[in-house]
PDB file of C-alpha atoms in Angstrom:
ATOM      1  CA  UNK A   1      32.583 -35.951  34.313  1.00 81.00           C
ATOM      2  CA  UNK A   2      30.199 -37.996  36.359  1.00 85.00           C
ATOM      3  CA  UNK A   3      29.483 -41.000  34.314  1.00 92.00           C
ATOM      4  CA  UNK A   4      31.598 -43.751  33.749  1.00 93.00           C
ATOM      5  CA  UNK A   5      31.068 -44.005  29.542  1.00 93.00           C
ATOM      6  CA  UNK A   6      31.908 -40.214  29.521  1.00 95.00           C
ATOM      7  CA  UNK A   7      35.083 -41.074  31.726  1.00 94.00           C
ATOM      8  CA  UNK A   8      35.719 -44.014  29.676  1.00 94.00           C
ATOM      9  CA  UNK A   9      35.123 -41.867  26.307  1.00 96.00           C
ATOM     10  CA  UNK A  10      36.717 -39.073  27.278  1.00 95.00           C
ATOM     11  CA  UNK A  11      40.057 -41.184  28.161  1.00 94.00           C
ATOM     12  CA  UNK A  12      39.879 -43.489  25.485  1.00 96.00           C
ATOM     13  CA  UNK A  13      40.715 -40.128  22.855  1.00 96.00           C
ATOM     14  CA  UNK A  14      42.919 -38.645  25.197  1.00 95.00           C
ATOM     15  CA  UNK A  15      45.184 -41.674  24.874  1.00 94.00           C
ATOM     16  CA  UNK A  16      45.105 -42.003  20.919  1.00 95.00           C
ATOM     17  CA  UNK A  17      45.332 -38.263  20.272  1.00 93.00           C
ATOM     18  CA  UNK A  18      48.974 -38.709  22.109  1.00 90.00           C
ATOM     19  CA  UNK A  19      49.474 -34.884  22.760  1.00 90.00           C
ATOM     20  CA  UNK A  20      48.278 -34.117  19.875  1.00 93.00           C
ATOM     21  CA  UNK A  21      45.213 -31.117  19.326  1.00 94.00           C
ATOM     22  CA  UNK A  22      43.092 -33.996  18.069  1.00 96.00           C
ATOM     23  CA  UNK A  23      43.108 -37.348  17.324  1.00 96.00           C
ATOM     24  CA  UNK A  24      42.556 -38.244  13.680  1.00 95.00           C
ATOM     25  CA  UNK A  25      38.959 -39.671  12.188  1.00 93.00           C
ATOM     26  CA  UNK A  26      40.697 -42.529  11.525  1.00 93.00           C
ATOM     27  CA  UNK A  27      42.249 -43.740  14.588  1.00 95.00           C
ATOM     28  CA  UNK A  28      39.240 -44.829  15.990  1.00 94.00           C
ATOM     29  CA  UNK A  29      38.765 -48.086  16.725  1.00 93.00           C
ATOM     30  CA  UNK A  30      35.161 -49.073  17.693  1.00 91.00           C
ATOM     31  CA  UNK A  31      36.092 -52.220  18.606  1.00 91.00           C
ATOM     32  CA  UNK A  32      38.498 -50.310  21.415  1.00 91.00           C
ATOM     33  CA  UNK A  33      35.084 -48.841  22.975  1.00 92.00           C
ATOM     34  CA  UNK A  34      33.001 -51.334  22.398  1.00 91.00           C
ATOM     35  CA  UNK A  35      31.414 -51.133  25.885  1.00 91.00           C
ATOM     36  CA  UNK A  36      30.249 -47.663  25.661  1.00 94.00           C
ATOM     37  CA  UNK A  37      30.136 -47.610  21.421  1.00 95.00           C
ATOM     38  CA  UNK A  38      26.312 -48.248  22.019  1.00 95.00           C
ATOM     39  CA  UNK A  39      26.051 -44.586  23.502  1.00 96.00           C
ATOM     40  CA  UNK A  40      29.058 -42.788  21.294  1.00 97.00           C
ATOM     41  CA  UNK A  41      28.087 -40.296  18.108  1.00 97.00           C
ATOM     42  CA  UNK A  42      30.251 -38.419  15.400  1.00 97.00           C
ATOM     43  CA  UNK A  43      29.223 -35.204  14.208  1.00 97.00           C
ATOM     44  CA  UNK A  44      29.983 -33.321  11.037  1.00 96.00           C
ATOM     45  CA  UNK A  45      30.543 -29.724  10.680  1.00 94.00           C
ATOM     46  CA  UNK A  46      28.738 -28.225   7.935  1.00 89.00           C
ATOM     47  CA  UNK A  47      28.104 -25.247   6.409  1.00 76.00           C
ATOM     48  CA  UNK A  48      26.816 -22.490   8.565  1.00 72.00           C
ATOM     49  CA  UNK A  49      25.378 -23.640  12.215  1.00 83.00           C
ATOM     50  CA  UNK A  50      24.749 -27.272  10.724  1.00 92.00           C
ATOM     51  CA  UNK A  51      26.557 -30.143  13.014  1.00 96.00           C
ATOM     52  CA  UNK A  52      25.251 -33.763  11.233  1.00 96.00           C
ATOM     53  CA  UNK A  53      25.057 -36.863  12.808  1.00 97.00           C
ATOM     54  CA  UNK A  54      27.172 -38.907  10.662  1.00 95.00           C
ATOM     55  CA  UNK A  55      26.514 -42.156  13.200  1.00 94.00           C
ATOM     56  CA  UNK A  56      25.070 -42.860  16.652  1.00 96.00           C
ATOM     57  CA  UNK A  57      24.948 -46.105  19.118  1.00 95.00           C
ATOM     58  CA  UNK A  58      22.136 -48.140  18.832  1.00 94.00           C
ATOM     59  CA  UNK A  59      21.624 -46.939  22.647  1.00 94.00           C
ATOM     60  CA  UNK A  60      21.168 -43.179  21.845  1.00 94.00           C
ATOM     61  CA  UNK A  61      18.706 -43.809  19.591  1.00 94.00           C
ATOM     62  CA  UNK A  62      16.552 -46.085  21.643  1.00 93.00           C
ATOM     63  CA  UNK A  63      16.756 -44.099  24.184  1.00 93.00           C
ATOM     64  CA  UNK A  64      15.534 -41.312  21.809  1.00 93.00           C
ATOM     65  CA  UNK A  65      12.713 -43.693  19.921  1.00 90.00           C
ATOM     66  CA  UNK A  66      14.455 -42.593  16.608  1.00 89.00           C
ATOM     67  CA  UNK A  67      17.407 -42.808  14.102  1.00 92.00           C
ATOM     68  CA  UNK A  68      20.081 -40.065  14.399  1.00 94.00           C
ATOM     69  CA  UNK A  69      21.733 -39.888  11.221  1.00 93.00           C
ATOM     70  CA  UNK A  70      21.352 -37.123   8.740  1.00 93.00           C
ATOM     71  CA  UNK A  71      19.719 -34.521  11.815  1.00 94.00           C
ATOM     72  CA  UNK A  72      21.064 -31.292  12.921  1.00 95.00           C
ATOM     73  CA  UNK A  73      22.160 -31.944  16.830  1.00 96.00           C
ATOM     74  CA  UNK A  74      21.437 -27.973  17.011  1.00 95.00           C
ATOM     75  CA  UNK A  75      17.556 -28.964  16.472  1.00 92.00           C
ATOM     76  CA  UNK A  76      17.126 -30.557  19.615  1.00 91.00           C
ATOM     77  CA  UNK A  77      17.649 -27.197  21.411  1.00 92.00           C
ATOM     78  CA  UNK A  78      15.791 -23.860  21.121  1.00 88.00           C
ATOM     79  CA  UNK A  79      16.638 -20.289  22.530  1.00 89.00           C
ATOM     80  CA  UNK A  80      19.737 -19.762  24.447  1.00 94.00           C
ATOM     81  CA  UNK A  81      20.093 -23.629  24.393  1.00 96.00           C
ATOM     82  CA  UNK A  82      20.648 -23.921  20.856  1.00 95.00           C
ATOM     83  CA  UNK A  83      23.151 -21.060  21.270  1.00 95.00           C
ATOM     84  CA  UNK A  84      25.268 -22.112  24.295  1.00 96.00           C
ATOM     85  CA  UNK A  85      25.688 -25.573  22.710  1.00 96.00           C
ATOM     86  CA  UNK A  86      26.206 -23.792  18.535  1.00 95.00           C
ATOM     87  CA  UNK A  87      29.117 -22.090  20.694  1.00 95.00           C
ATOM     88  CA  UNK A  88      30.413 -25.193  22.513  1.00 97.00           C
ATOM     89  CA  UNK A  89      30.326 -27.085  19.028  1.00 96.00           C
ATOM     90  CA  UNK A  90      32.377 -23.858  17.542  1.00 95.00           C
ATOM     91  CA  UNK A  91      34.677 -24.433  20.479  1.00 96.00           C
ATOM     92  CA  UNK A  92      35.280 -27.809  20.013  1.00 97.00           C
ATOM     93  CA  UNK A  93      36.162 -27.530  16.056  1.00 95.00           C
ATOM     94  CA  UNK A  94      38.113 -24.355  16.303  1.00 94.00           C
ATOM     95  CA  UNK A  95      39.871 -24.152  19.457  1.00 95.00           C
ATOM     96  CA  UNK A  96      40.079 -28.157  19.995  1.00 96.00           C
ATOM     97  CA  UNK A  97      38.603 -27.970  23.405  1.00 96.00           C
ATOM     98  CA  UNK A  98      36.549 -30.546  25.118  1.00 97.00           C
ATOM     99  CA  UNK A  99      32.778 -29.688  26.103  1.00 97.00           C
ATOM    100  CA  UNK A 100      30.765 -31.484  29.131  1.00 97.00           C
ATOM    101  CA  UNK A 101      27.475 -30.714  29.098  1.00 97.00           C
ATOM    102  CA  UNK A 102      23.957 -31.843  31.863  1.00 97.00           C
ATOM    103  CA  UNK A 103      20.803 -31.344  30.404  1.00 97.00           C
ATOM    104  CA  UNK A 104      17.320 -32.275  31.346  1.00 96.00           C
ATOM    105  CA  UNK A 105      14.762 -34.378  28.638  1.00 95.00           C
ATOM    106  CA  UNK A 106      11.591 -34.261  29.343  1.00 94.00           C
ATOM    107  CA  UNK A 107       8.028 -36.231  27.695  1.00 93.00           C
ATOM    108  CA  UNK A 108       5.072 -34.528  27.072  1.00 91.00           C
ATOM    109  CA  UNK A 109       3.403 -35.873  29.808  1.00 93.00           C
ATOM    110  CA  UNK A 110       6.302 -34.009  32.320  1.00 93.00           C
ATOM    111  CA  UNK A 111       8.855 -36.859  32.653  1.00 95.00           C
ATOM    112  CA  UNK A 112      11.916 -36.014  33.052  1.00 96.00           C
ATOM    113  CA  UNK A 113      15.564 -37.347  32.502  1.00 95.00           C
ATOM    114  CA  UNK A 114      18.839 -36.159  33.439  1.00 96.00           C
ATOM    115  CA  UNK A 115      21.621 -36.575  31.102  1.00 97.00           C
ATOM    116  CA  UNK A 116      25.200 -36.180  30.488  1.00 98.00           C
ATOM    117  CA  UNK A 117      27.305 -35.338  26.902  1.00 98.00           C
ATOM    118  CA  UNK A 118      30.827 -35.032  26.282  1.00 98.00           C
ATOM    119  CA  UNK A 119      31.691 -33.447  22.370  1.00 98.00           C
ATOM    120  CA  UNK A 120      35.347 -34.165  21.383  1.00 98.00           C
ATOM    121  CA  UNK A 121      37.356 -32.796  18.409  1.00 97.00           C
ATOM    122  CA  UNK A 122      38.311 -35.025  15.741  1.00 97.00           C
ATOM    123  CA  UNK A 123      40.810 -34.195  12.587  1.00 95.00           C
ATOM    124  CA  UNK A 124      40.852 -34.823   9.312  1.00 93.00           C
ATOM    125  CA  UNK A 125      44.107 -36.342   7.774  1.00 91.00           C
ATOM    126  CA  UNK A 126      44.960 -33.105   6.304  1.00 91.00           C
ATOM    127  CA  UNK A 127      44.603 -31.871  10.154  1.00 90.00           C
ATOM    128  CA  UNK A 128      41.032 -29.880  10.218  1.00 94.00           C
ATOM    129  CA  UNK A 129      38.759 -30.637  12.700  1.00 95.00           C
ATOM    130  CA  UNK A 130      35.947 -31.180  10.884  1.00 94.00           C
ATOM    131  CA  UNK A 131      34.254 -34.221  13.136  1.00 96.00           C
ATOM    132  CA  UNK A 132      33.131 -34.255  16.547  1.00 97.00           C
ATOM    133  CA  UNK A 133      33.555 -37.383  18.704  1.00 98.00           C
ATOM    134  CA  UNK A 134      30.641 -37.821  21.313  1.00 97.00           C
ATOM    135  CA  UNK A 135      28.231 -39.754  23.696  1.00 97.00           C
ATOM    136  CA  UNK A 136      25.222 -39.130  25.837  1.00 97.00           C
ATOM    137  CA  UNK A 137      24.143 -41.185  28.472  1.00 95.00           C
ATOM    138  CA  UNK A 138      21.014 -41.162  31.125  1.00 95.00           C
ATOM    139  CA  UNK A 139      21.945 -40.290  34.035  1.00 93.00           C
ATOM    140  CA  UNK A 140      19.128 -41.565  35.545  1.00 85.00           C
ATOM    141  CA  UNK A 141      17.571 -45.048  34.806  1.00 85.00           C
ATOM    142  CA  UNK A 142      14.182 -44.959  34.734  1.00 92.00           C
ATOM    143  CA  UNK A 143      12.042 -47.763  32.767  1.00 92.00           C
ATOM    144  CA  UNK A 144       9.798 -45.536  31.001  1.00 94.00           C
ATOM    145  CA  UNK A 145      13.081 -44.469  28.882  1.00 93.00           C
ATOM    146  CA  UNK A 146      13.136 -45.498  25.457  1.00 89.00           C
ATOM    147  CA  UNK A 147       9.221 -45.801  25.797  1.00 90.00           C
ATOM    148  CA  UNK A 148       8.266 -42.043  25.824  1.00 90.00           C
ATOM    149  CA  UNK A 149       8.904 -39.719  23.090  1.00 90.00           C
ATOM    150  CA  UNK A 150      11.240 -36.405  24.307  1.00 92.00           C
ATOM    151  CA  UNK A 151       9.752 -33.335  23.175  1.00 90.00           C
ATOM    152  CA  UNK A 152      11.876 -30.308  24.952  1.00 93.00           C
ATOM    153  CA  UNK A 153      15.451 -30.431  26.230  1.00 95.00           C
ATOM    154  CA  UNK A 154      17.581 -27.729  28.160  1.00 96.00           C
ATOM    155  CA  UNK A 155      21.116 -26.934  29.562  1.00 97.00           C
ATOM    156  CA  UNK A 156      21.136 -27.182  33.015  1.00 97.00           C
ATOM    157  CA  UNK A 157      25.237 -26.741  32.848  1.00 96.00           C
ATOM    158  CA  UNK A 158      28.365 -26.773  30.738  1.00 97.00           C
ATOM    159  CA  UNK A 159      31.907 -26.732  30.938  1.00 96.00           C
ATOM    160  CA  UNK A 160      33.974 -25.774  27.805  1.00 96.00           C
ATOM    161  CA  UNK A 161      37.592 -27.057  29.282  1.00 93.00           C
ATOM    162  CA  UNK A 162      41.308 -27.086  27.863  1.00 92.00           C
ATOM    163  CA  UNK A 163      42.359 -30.834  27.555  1.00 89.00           C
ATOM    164  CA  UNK A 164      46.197 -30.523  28.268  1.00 83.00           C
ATOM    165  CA  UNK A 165      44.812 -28.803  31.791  1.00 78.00           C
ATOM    166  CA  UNK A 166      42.608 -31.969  32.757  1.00 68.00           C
ATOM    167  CA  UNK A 167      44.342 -33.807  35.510  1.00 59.00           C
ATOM    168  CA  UNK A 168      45.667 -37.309  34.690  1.00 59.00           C
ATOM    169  CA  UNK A 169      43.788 -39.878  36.992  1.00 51.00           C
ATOM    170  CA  UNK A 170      45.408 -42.650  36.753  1.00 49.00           C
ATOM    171  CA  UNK A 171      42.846 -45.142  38.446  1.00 45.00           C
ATOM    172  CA  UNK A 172      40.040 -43.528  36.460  1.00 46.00           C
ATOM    173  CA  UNK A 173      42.139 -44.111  33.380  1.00 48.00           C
ATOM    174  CA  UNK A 174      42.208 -48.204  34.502  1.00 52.00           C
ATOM    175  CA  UNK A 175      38.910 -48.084  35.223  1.00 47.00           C
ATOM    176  CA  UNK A 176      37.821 -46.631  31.731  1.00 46.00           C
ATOM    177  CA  UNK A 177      40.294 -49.179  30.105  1.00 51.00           C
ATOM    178  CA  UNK A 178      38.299 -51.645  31.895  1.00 52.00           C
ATOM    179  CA  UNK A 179      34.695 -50.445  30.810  1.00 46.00           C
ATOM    180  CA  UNK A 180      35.599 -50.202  27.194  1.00 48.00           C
ATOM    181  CA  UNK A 181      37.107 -53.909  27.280  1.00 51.00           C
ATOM    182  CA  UNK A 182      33.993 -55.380  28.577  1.00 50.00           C
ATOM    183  CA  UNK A 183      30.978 -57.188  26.562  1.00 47.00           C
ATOM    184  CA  UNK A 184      28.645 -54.173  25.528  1.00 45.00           C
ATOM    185  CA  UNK A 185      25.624 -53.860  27.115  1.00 43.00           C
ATOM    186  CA  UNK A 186      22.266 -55.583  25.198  1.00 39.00           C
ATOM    187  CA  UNK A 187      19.725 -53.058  24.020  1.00 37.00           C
ATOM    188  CA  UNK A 188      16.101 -54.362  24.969  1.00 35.00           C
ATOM    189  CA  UNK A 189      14.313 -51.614  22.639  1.00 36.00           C
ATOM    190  CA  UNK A 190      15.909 -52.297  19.511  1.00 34.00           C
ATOM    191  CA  UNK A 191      15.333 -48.608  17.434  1.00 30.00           C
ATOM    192  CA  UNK A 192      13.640 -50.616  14.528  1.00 32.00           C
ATOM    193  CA  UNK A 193      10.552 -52.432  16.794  1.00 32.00           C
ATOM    194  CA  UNK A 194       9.087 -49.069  18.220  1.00 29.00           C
ATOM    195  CA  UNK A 195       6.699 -48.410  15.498  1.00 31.00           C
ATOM    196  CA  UNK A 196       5.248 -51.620  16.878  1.00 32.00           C
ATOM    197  CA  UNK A 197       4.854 -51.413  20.579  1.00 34.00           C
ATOM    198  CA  UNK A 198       2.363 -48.316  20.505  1.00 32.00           C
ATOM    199  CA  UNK A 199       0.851 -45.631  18.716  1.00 34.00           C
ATOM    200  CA  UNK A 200       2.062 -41.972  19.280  1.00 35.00           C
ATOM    201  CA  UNK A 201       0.713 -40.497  22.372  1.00 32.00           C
ATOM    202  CA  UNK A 202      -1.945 -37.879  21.853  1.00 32.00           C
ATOM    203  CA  UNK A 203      -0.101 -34.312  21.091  1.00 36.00           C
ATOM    204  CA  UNK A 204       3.351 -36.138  22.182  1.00 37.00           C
ATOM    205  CA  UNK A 205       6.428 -35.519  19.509  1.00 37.00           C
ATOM    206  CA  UNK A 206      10.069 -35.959  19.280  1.00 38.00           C
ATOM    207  CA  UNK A 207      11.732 -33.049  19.729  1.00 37.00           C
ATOM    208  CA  UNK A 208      14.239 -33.865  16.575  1.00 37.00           C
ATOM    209  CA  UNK A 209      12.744 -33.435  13.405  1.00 37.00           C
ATOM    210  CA  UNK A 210      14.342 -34.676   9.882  1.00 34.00           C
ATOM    211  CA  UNK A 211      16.664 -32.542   7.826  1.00 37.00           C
ATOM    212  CA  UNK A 212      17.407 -32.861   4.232  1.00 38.00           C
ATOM    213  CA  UNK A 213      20.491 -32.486   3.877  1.00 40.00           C
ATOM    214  CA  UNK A 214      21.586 -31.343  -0.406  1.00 42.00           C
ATOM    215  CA  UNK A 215      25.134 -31.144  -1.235  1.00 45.00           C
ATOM    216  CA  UNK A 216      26.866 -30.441  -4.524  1.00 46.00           C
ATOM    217  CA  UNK A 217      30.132 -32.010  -5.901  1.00 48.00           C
ATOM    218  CA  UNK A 218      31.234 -35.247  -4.693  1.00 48.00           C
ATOM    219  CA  UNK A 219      29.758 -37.055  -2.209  1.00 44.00           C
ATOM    220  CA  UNK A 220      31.101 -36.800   1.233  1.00 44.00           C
ATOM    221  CA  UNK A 221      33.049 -39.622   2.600  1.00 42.00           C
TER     222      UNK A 221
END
């Protein structure tokens, strides 16, 4: 892990899930991360190869120019992509391991960004890991970010680790406890005023796309 709100993240569940395969849905407290909330996710596992957003930070999403909730994270990735990270999600719910994953966004216009994503497992009360407890962060800090639309993403690399082999660090363990007490950062590009700022460039599009998602019986909660 190579950024500090994946550290931070990453230590933050450790902690609560006390030994444990997974922490529950429950125990999280976003008022415990609040420094790196504005980058954190949950997923839902779904029928099939579907993995919802069920929330994102406000930070993801400017960053991305769009709201998360209700998409497919598996529609952001094509080919082998889609595949390595469908398996890292099956990992994650099923075995209870911990992926880290660098991949490279880029704009239509050839920009490129570097980023880094950590995908947790979370239980239900009943003890299924159903949920997925992320974040995604630019690596790099450019100031066109949040202003150009991503169209293509890839894997660059990914680690699919055991998290009772991880090595306790305990000053990077202060450290995160330190991040996630702070005053979270403010977002300048709130997700709401983009519409505003500027028309779509010509042929540029997000590389997400909506999903309707129909269920039957009772609503999930």
């Amino acid at each position: 892990m190579k950024h500090k709100t994946i550290q931070a993240l990453f230590d933050y569940w450790n902690t609560i899930r006390a030994g444990r395969p997974a922490p529950l849905r429950s125990e999280i407290e976003p008022g415990a991360i609040r420094r790196v909330l504005p980058y954190v996710f949950i997923l839902e596992r779904q029928s099939g190869d579907a993995f919802s957003f069920r929330l994102a930070g406000t930070g993801l999403c400017s960053v991305y120019g769009m709201e998360f909730r209700g998409h497919n994270i598996l529609s952001m990735w094509q080919d082998e992509c889609h595949e390595s990270l469908r398996d890292a999600l099956h990992a994650v719910t099923r075995n209870a391991s911990a992926a880290i994953v660098e991949y490279t966004a880029t704009t239509n216009d050839h920009r490129e960004a570097t980023f880094e994503m950590i995908l947790l497992p979370l239980a239900q009360d009943n003890g299924a890991i159903t949920r997925v407890l992320g974040a995604a962060v630019p690596v790099d800090q450019f100031a066109w970010i949040g202003e150009r639309l991503f169209a293509r993403q890839w894997i660059d690399r990914m680690q699919i680790v055991d998290p009772e082999r991880m090595p306790r660090r305990e000053r990077a363990i202060e450290t995160a406890r330190r991040i996630v007490r702070e005053k979270p950062p403010v977002i300048s590009n709130p997700i709401g005023n983009f519409a505003h700022q500027r028309p779509p460039l010509r042929g540029e599009r997000t590389y997400l796309r909506l999903v309707k998602v129909v269920q039957t019986g009772d609503e999930r909660k």
